[in-house]
Each structure stands twice: as structure tokens, then as C-alpha cells.
Amino acid sequence: MQTLPWQNELLDSFTQPEDLLDYLALPSDGLARYEASERFPFRVTRSYASRMEQGNIEDPLLRQVLPLTEEMTYHPDYLADPVGDREAIAAPGVLYKYRGRALLITTGSCAINCRFCFRREFPYHQSQLTKQRENEGLAYIANDSTIREVILSGGDPLVLRDERLNVLLQKIAAIPHVARVRIHTRLPIVLPSRITAKFTQCLTRTQLQIVMVIHANHANEFDDKVRAGLAELRRAGATLLNQSVLLKGVNDRTQTLMELSEALLQAGVLPYYLHLLDKASGTAHFDVPLQEAALLHRALRERLPGYLVPRLVREQAGAPYKIMV
Ligand code: SF4
């Protein structure tokens, strides 16, 4: 099968922290090399790296992807499965947590590996929706007529080829009670070349309503290519929302969060969720305490119109909905 330009770009990603630091003219001491290679691999697209500031170890984009020695510190409250994903596995590749919605783990791969990821230890090899398990997973959804929405998640569903996504959308569209598909993806931000005409055709062809929830945490993540890709998605009829994670050293200032909301609106995306950190092992250094998060959110409410203020939420294992803070 022919490799597409966006796939080549993906293959050309940084996979060693030292190489990224070298590209950014930074020294590479103090890295948790063992952790990076053994526990959660390092991966960053060149496109995303090009938006980092040269020579700035505190760069908010770099901080999201750089494995630090702090990841190796054990914290009893930080768990392998902080949001109860494993308990929620209902069928091969299917997570069922909230009424009316089923989530498909379409792949374990992402274009970048975010160090704060709550699924960094998810057992993808056992629980992703492989082609072989696809029909079994979809049969679960077909058998539950209360499911109105199917969420394509992962990993990142947009690392899949268009042909696979197309077939998946067709099979979901054939289930009469499913009205819409929500796609959770970071690729429009970290690999904007993924938004090809062929992909947007997949969206326009389906009769399903498409909601895309992208993931940006900082205004610096937007450039002309990202905005152009998002404009294509809008033209294809997708409703665009954003979810962010509140991260220490990345976006834990009122001004930074305001700029993110403005950048999102400029790109035609509405802020949806601002998540408190899910306490996954190795991520404690990103935590913003609840009190501080609530104050930041109040400051946003005081300064921005309501539609630019994301809902501050946290996910609690076993809860029937996300908890508003
Ligand atoms: S893109 Fe999403 S799923 Fe992938 S590593 Fe980042 S947070 Fe996790």
C-alpha cells in the first residue's frame, strides 16, 4: 500500500528526546531516558516541534512532550488506570461509561505522546478495535438501542488510513439508532497535513452528524496550517470543539487560558472542556491543585464571554458523568 505524505511525516517524527532537544538547541541532561524508552515511548511530530521556541526549556509545547525525571517518582494517588477505563470495557474495543454513548478504542497509536496522558498504560494490545474485532464491537452497539452517539477514540483515530475510517463510518451509519459520531483527535493540531481532501470526503459522504473534539492546551499550538486544516473540517460540516487539560507549567495562568480560548475561536473551534489532570502514574508534576484551578476558572468567567469559557471538569472512575468543578 502506498505511503501518503502525512504518513511519511509521521514516520519522520522525533522518537528520541535528545534529537528534539538538539533541534531546539537545548542540552539533554536530566532526562528520564529509561522511562522514555521503556514505560511510555517518546514521539513528537516535526510540525509540532516547529512551533516550540528555540532554546527555551520552559516552552509550554515542549513541556507537554518531554520526559522528565519527575515521571519516575512514585505517588500512591497516581494510578495506571485513573479513570476506570478497564472496568468500562464492555466488548472488544468498546468502552461504555455514560448513558447513550459508546467509545471505540480504534488504535493505540498517536502522532505525539503527551506525558500527561491518562491512557499511557492502557492495555491497547488486548483492548483495541482491531479489524478482526470490529464486527464484535459494533454488534455490541447495534444491540443497545439507547446508544445515540459513537465516540472514536484511542490513541488517536486519525492515525488510521481513510479507507479504514470510511468503512468504520459506513458500518456505524448502518446502525439505525446511532445519530452521530464524535471523533477525539489531536492530529489537526499536531499533524495538520492529515486533514486531506480524501479525509474530509469521508466526513461529507456519511449521513452521520460529525462532532470533532480536538485537543489543544496552549495558543502557541495554532499556526496557519492548523487553522487551514480546521477550516477544511468546518467546510466538511463537522462541529468543532476543543478539550484541554489544565497543566502546571503549560497553561496554569489566566492570561494563557484566555489566549487559548481566543486562538480557538479564531480557528472556528469552541472551548468545551478544561479537564483537571487525571491522576495517571508519572504525571504528578503536571497537577494543578483544585483550589487553584477553581480560582483560574473564576477569573476566566470574569474576563471572557460565556461561550469562550470551557467547563472545568474532572473524571471520576465509575461516575455516570463528568464532574463539574
Ligand atoms: S494525543 Fe491524546 S491519547 Fe494520545 S498521548 Fe496525547 S493525550 Fe494521550
Short mmCIF file of C-alpha atoms and ligand atoms in Angstrom, two decimals:
data_model
loop_
_atom_site.label_atom_id
_atom_site.label_comp_id
_atom_site.label_asym_id
_atom_site.label_seq_id
_atom_site.Cartn_x
_atom_site.Cartn_y
_atom_site.Cartn_z
CA MET A 1 0.00 0.00 0.00
CA GLN A 2 1.31 3.45 -0.94
CA THR A 3 2.56 5.64 1.93
CA LEU A 4 0.82 9.01 1.97
CA PRO A 5 2.62 12.33 2.60
CA TRP A 6 1.10 12.70 6.08
CA GLN A 7 2.19 9.15 6.92
CA ASN A 8 5.72 9.94 5.79
CA GLU A 9 5.65 12.99 8.02
CA LEU A 10 4.52 10.79 10.89
CA LEU A 11 7.36 8.36 10.21
CA ASP A 12 9.80 11.26 10.27
CA SER A 13 8.76 12.25 13.84
CA PHE A 14 11.23 12.70 16.67
CA THR A 15 11.41 9.47 18.66
CA GLN A 16 14.40 10.33 20.86
CA PRO A 17 14.25 13.27 23.32
CA GLU A 18 17.90 14.05 22.64
CA ASP A 19 17.14 14.69 18.95
CA LEU A 20 14.33 17.09 19.75
CA LEU A 21 16.47 18.94 22.29
CA ASP A 22 19.27 19.13 19.77
CA TYR A 23 16.83 20.57 17.20
CA LEU A 24 15.78 23.18 19.79
CA ALA A 25 19.41 24.00 20.66
CA LEU A 26 18.98 22.72 24.24
CA PRO A 27 21.23 20.48 26.38
CA SER A 28 19.89 16.98 27.11
CA ASP A 29 20.85 16.41 30.77
CA GLY A 30 18.24 15.42 33.37
CA LEU A 31 16.10 13.24 31.08
CA ALA A 32 14.45 10.08 32.34
CA ARG A 33 15.82 8.02 29.46
CA TYR A 34 14.72 4.68 30.89
CA GLU A 35 11.16 5.86 31.39
CA ALA A 36 11.01 7.38 27.94
CA SER A 37 12.00 4.24 26.15
CA GLU A 38 10.54 1.54 28.38
CA ARG A 39 7.36 2.80 30.03
CA PHE A 40 5.90 5.32 27.61
CA PRO A 41 7.64 5.97 24.33
CA PHE A 42 8.68 9.41 23.20
CA ARG A 43 7.10 10.73 19.99
CA VAL A 44 6.71 14.26 18.60
CA THR A 45 5.90 15.38 15.06
CA ARG A 46 8.25 17.86 13.38
CA SER A 47 5.27 20.09 12.70
CA TYR A 48 4.50 20.38 16.41
CA ALA A 49 8.20 20.83 17.25
CA SER A 50 8.42 23.70 14.75
CA ARG A 51 6.05 25.69 16.98
CA MET A 52 8.33 25.37 20.01
CA GLU A 53 10.65 28.23 20.90
CA GLN A 54 14.33 27.59 20.24
CA GLY A 55 16.49 27.49 23.37
CA ASN A 56 13.54 27.59 25.81
CA ILE A 57 13.42 24.55 28.10
CA GLU A 58 10.24 26.01 29.66
CA ASP A 59 8.42 26.15 26.32
CA PRO A 60 4.79 25.09 27.01
CA LEU A 61 4.66 22.76 24.00
CA LEU A 62 7.97 21.14 24.85
CA ARG A 63 6.86 20.63 28.43
CA GLN A 64 3.89 18.55 27.23
CA VAL A 65 6.11 16.01 25.49
CA LEU A 66 9.43 16.00 27.33
CA PRO A 67 10.03 13.01 29.65
CA LEU A 68 11.40 14.43 32.90
CA THR A 69 12.97 12.53 35.77
CA GLU A 70 9.88 13.50 37.85
CA GLU A 71 7.94 10.84 35.93
CA MET A 72 9.89 8.20 37.82
CA THR A 73 8.72 9.39 41.25
CA TYR A 74 6.12 7.12 42.83
CA HIS A 75 2.94 8.78 44.17
CA PRO A 76 0.36 6.48 45.80
CA ASP A 77 -2.60 8.51 44.44
CA TYR A 78 -1.40 8.23 40.84
CA LEU A 79 -2.61 5.10 39.14
CA ALA A 80 -2.19 3.03 35.98
CA ASP A 81 -5.91 3.43 35.22
CA PRO A 82 -7.02 6.68 36.90
CA VAL A 83 -10.45 6.97 35.27
CA GLY A 84 -11.65 3.37 35.42
CA ASP A 85 -11.24 2.60 31.71
CA ARG A 86 -10.56 -1.09 32.27
CA GLU A 87 -13.76 -1.52 34.29
CA ALA A 88 -15.67 0.14 31.47
CA ILE A 89 -14.62 -2.33 28.75
CA ALA A 90 -17.96 -3.69 27.57
CA ALA A 91 -16.95 -5.55 24.41
CA PRO A 92 -13.79 -5.87 22.28
CA GLY A 93 -12.60 -2.31 21.63
CA VAL A 94 -15.69 -0.77 23.28
CA LEU A 95 -15.82 1.32 26.47
CA TYR A 96 -19.23 2.06 27.91
CA LYS A 97 -19.25 4.71 30.64
CA TYR A 98 -22.00 7.21 30.02
CA ARG A 99 -25.59 6.55 29.02
CA GLY A 100 -26.31 6.84 25.32
CA ARG A 101 -22.65 6.90 24.29
CA ALA A 102 -20.15 4.18 23.45
CA LEU A 103 -16.45 4.80 22.92
CA LEU A 104 -14.34 2.83 20.48
CA ILE A 105 -10.64 2.35 21.15
CA THR A 106 -9.77 2.42 17.46
CA THR A 107 -5.99 2.26 17.86
CA GLY A 108 -3.27 2.56 20.48
CA SER A 109 -1.16 4.92 18.36
CA CYS A 110 -0.91 8.70 18.49
CA ALA A 111 1.07 11.24 16.49
CA ILE A 112 2.59 12.64 19.66
CA ASN A 113 2.84 11.08 23.07
CA CYS A 114 1.71 13.55 25.73
CA ARG A 115 3.47 12.87 29.00
CA PHE A 116 0.28 13.63 30.98
CA CYS A 117 -1.85 11.13 29.05
CA PHE A 118 -4.37 9.26 31.20
CA ARG A 119 -4.17 6.24 28.88
CA ARG A 120 -0.41 5.93 28.93
CA GLU A 121 -0.72 2.47 30.49
CA PHE A 122 -3.92 1.34 28.80
CA PRO A 123 -3.60 -2.29 27.58
CA TYR A 124 -4.16 -1.41 23.91
CA HIS A 125 -2.81 -4.77 22.67
CA GLN A 126 -5.75 -6.54 24.37
CA SER A 127 -8.47 -3.94 24.08
CA GLN A 128 -8.30 -2.02 20.82
CA LEU A 129 -10.77 -2.40 17.99
CA THR A 130 -8.70 -4.39 15.54
CA LYS A 131 -10.18 -5.13 12.12
CA GLN A 132 -10.84 -8.70 13.31
CA ARG A 133 -12.73 -7.48 16.39
CA GLU A 134 -14.57 -4.68 14.59
CA ASN A 135 -17.78 -6.59 13.95
CA GLU A 136 -17.92 -7.90 17.51
CA GLY A 137 -17.51 -4.39 18.93
CA LEU A 138 -20.09 -2.90 16.57
CA ALA A 139 -22.53 -5.72 17.36
CA TYR A 140 -22.49 -4.53 20.98
CA ILE A 141 -23.57 -1.05 19.83
CA ALA A 142 -26.16 -2.45 17.43
CA ASN A 143 -27.69 -4.46 20.29
CA ASP A 144 -28.17 -1.43 22.55
CA SER A 145 -30.78 0.90 21.07
CA THR A 146 -30.08 3.56 23.74
CA ILE A 147 -26.70 4.34 22.14
CA ARG A 148 -27.13 7.52 20.06
CA GLU A 149 -23.50 8.53 19.81
CA VAL A 150 -20.34 6.62 19.00
CA ILE A 151 -17.03 8.18 20.03
CA LEU A 152 -13.95 7.30 18.01
CA SER A 153 -11.03 7.49 20.38
CA GLY A 154 -7.77 5.69 21.05
CA GLY A 155 -4.91 6.52 20.83
CA ASP A 156 -5.86 8.81 18.00
CA PRO A 157 -8.36 7.59 15.40
CA LEU A 158 -6.92 9.86 12.70
CA VAL A 159 -3.70 7.84 12.55
CA LEU A 160 -5.84 5.24 10.77
CA ARG A 161 -5.98 5.34 6.98
CA ASP A 162 -9.00 6.92 5.30
CA GLU A 163 -10.14 3.55 3.91
CA ARG A 164 -10.41 2.07 7.41
CA LEU A 165 -12.15 5.15 8.80
CA ASN A 166 -14.54 5.17 5.87
CA VAL A 167 -15.53 1.53 6.42
CA LEU A 168 -15.95 2.20 10.13
CA LEU A 169 -18.20 5.20 9.47
CA GLN A 170 -20.26 3.17 6.99
CA LYS A 171 -20.73 0.33 9.46
CA ILE A 172 -21.73 2.77 12.22
CA ALA A 173 -24.12 4.60 9.89
CA ALA A 174 -25.83 1.26 9.19
CA ILE A 175 -26.89 1.04 12.86
CA PRO A 176 -30.29 2.77 12.82
CA HIS A 177 -30.26 4.20 16.37
CA VAL A 178 -26.83 5.88 16.06
CA ALA A 179 -27.23 9.53 15.04
CA ARG A 180 -23.74 10.90 15.35
CA VAL A 181 -20.07 10.14 15.63
CA ARG A 182 -17.72 12.12 17.80
CA ILE A 183 -14.04 11.98 16.90
CA HIS A 184 -11.50 12.68 19.63
CA THR A 185 -8.28 13.69 17.95
CA ARG A 186 -5.11 15.70 18.39
CA LEU A 187 -3.93 15.29 14.82
CA PRO A 188 -5.46 18.53 13.43
CA ILE A 189 -3.14 20.26 15.93
CA VAL A 190 -0.01 18.13 15.84
CA LEU A 191 -0.10 16.91 12.22
CA PRO A 192 -2.25 19.32 10.20
CA SER A 193 -1.24 17.64 6.91
CA ARG A 194 -3.53 14.77 7.99
CA ILE A 195 -6.55 16.86 7.01
CA THR A 196 -6.56 15.84 3.35
CA ALA A 197 -9.34 16.24 0.78
CA LYS A 198 -9.81 12.47 0.90
CA PHE A 199 -10.36 12.56 4.64
CA THR A 200 -12.85 15.43 4.52
CA GLN A 201 -14.73 13.50 1.81
CA CYS A 202 -15.20 10.68 4.35
CA LEU A 203 -16.94 13.24 6.56
CA THR A 204 -19.12 14.76 3.87
CA ARG A 205 -20.19 11.38 2.48
CA THR A 206 -21.63 9.98 5.69
CA GLN A 207 -25.17 10.80 6.78
CA LEU A 208 -23.97 10.70 10.40
CA GLN A 209 -23.58 14.01 12.16
CA ILE A 210 -19.89 14.59 12.89
CA VAL A 211 -18.56 16.28 16.00
CA MET A 212 -14.79 16.61 16.26
CA VAL A 213 -13.27 17.26 19.64
CA ILE A 214 -9.71 18.39 19.12
CA HIS A 215 -7.13 18.73 21.88
CA ALA A 216 -5.10 21.92 22.24
CA ASN A 217 -3.67 23.20 25.51
CA HIS A 218 -1.92 26.41 24.50
CA ALA A 219 -2.39 29.20 21.95
CA ASN A 220 1.11 28.55 20.55
CA GLU A 221 -0.20 25.26 19.16
CA PHE A 222 -2.02 27.19 16.40
CA ASP A 223 -0.37 28.27 13.18
CA ASP A 224 -1.63 28.92 9.64
CA LYS A 225 -1.53 25.23 8.66
CA VAL A 226 -3.52 24.22 11.73
CA ARG A 227 -6.11 26.95 11.07
CA ALA A 228 -6.35 25.93 7.39
CA GLY A 229 -6.97 22.27 8.33
CA LEU A 230 -9.63 23.23 10.85
CA ALA A 231 -11.32 25.43 8.23
CA GLU A 232 -11.47 22.37 5.92
CA LEU A 233 -13.09 20.33 8.67
CA ARG A 234 -15.69 23.04 9.20
CA ARG A 235 -16.37 23.18 5.46
CA ALA A 236 -16.94 19.42 5.61
CA GLY A 237 -19.74 20.09 8.11
CA ALA A 238 -18.02 18.96 11.31
CA THR A 239 -18.88 20.71 14.56
CA LEU A 240 -15.56 21.61 16.18
CA LEU A 241 -14.97 21.63 19.93
CA ASN A 242 -11.80 21.60 22.00
CA GLN A 243 -10.82 19.86 25.18
CA SER A 244 -7.76 20.87 27.15
CA VAL A 245 -6.05 19.60 30.23
CA LEU A 246 -5.07 22.07 32.92
CA LEU A 247 -1.32 21.52 33.23
CA LYS A 248 1.20 23.03 35.59
CA GLY A 249 3.87 24.91 33.68
CA VAL A 250 1.85 24.79 30.46
CA ASN A 251 -1.43 26.66 30.80
CA ASP A 252 -1.97 27.33 34.53
CA ARG A 253 -2.29 31.12 34.17
CA THR A 254 -5.42 33.14 33.46
CA GLN A 255 -3.79 35.01 30.58
CA THR A 256 -2.64 31.77 28.94
CA LEU A 257 -6.10 30.22 29.16
CA MET A 258 -7.68 33.40 27.79
CA GLU A 259 -5.29 33.37 24.84
CA LEU A 260 -6.12 29.72 24.21
CA SER A 261 -9.86 30.47 24.07
CA GLU A 262 -9.23 33.38 21.69
CA ALA A 263 -6.98 31.24 19.46
CA LEU A 264 -9.65 28.54 19.37
CA LEU A 265 -12.38 30.95 18.36
CA GLN A 266 -10.17 32.45 15.69
CA ALA A 267 -9.78 28.92 14.30
CA GLY A 268 -13.54 28.31 14.46
CA VAL A 269 -13.43 25.97 17.46
CA LEU A 270 -15.38 26.38 20.70
CA PRO A 271 -13.77 25.60 24.06
CA TYR A 272 -15.62 22.63 25.53
CA TYR A 273 -13.80 21.08 28.47
CA LEU A 274 -10.89 22.10 30.66
CA HIS A 275 -10.01 18.86 32.44
CA LEU A 276 -8.33 18.63 35.77
CA LEU A 277 -5.40 16.26 35.42
CA ASP A 278 -6.37 12.59 35.53
CA LYS A 279 -4.02 11.14 38.10
CA ALA A 280 -2.09 8.71 35.91
CA SER A 281 1.21 7.35 37.23
CA GLY A 282 4.15 9.52 36.23
CA THR A 283 2.10 12.70 35.76
CA ALA A 284 2.06 14.27 39.27
CA HIS A 285 4.37 17.12 38.21
CA PHE A 286 1.58 18.43 35.95
CA ASP A 287 -1.04 18.67 38.69
CA VAL A 288 -2.74 21.99 39.43
CA PRO A 289 -4.45 21.82 42.84
CA LEU A 290 -8.25 22.00 42.82
CA GLN A 291 -8.44 25.31 44.68
CA GLU A 292 -6.06 26.96 42.24
CA ALA A 293 -7.97 25.51 39.26
CA ALA A 294 -11.25 26.88 40.62
CA LEU A 295 -9.73 30.35 41.01
CA LEU A 296 -8.36 30.27 37.47
CA HIS A 297 -11.74 29.25 36.15
CA ARG A 298 -13.47 32.03 38.05
CA ALA A 299 -11.01 34.53 36.59
CA LEU A 300 -11.87 33.25 33.10
CA ARG A 301 -15.59 33.67 33.78
CA GLU A 302 -14.95 37.25 34.89
CA ARG A 303 -12.99 38.12 31.77
CA LEU A 304 -14.45 36.17 28.85
CA PRO A 305 -17.89 35.82 27.28
CA GLY A 306 -19.56 32.59 28.44
CA TYR A 307 -19.07 30.80 25.12
CA LEU A 308 -15.29 31.14 25.46
CA VAL A 309 -15.16 29.64 28.95
CA PRO A 310 -14.63 25.86 28.87
CA ARG A 311 -16.35 23.75 31.52
CA LEU A 312 -13.92 22.82 34.27
CA VAL A 313 -14.40 19.10 34.85
CA ARG A 314 -12.81 16.07 36.35
CA GLU A 315 -13.44 12.46 35.54
CA GLN A 316 -14.14 10.09 38.38
CA ALA A 317 -13.93 6.35 37.87
CA GLY A 318 -17.42 4.82 37.90
CA ALA A 319 -19.30 8.17 37.94
CA PRO A 320 -22.19 8.42 35.44
CA TYR A 321 -20.98 11.78 34.07
CA LYS A 322 -18.00 14.12 34.26
CA ILE A 323 -17.99 16.08 37.50
CA MET A 324 -18.26 19.87 37.08
CA VAL A 325 -15.88 21.69 39.35
S1 SF4 B 1 -2.90 12.53 21.83
FE1 SF4 B 1 -4.40 12.07 23.44
S2 SF4 B 1 -4.39 9.81 23.60
FE2 SF4 B 1 -2.52 10.43 22.51
S3 SF4 B 1 -0.93 10.63 24.06
FE3 SF4 B 1 -1.84 12.67 23.78
S4 SF4 B 1 -3.45 12.77 25.33
FE4 SF4 B 1 -2.92 10.61 25.10
#
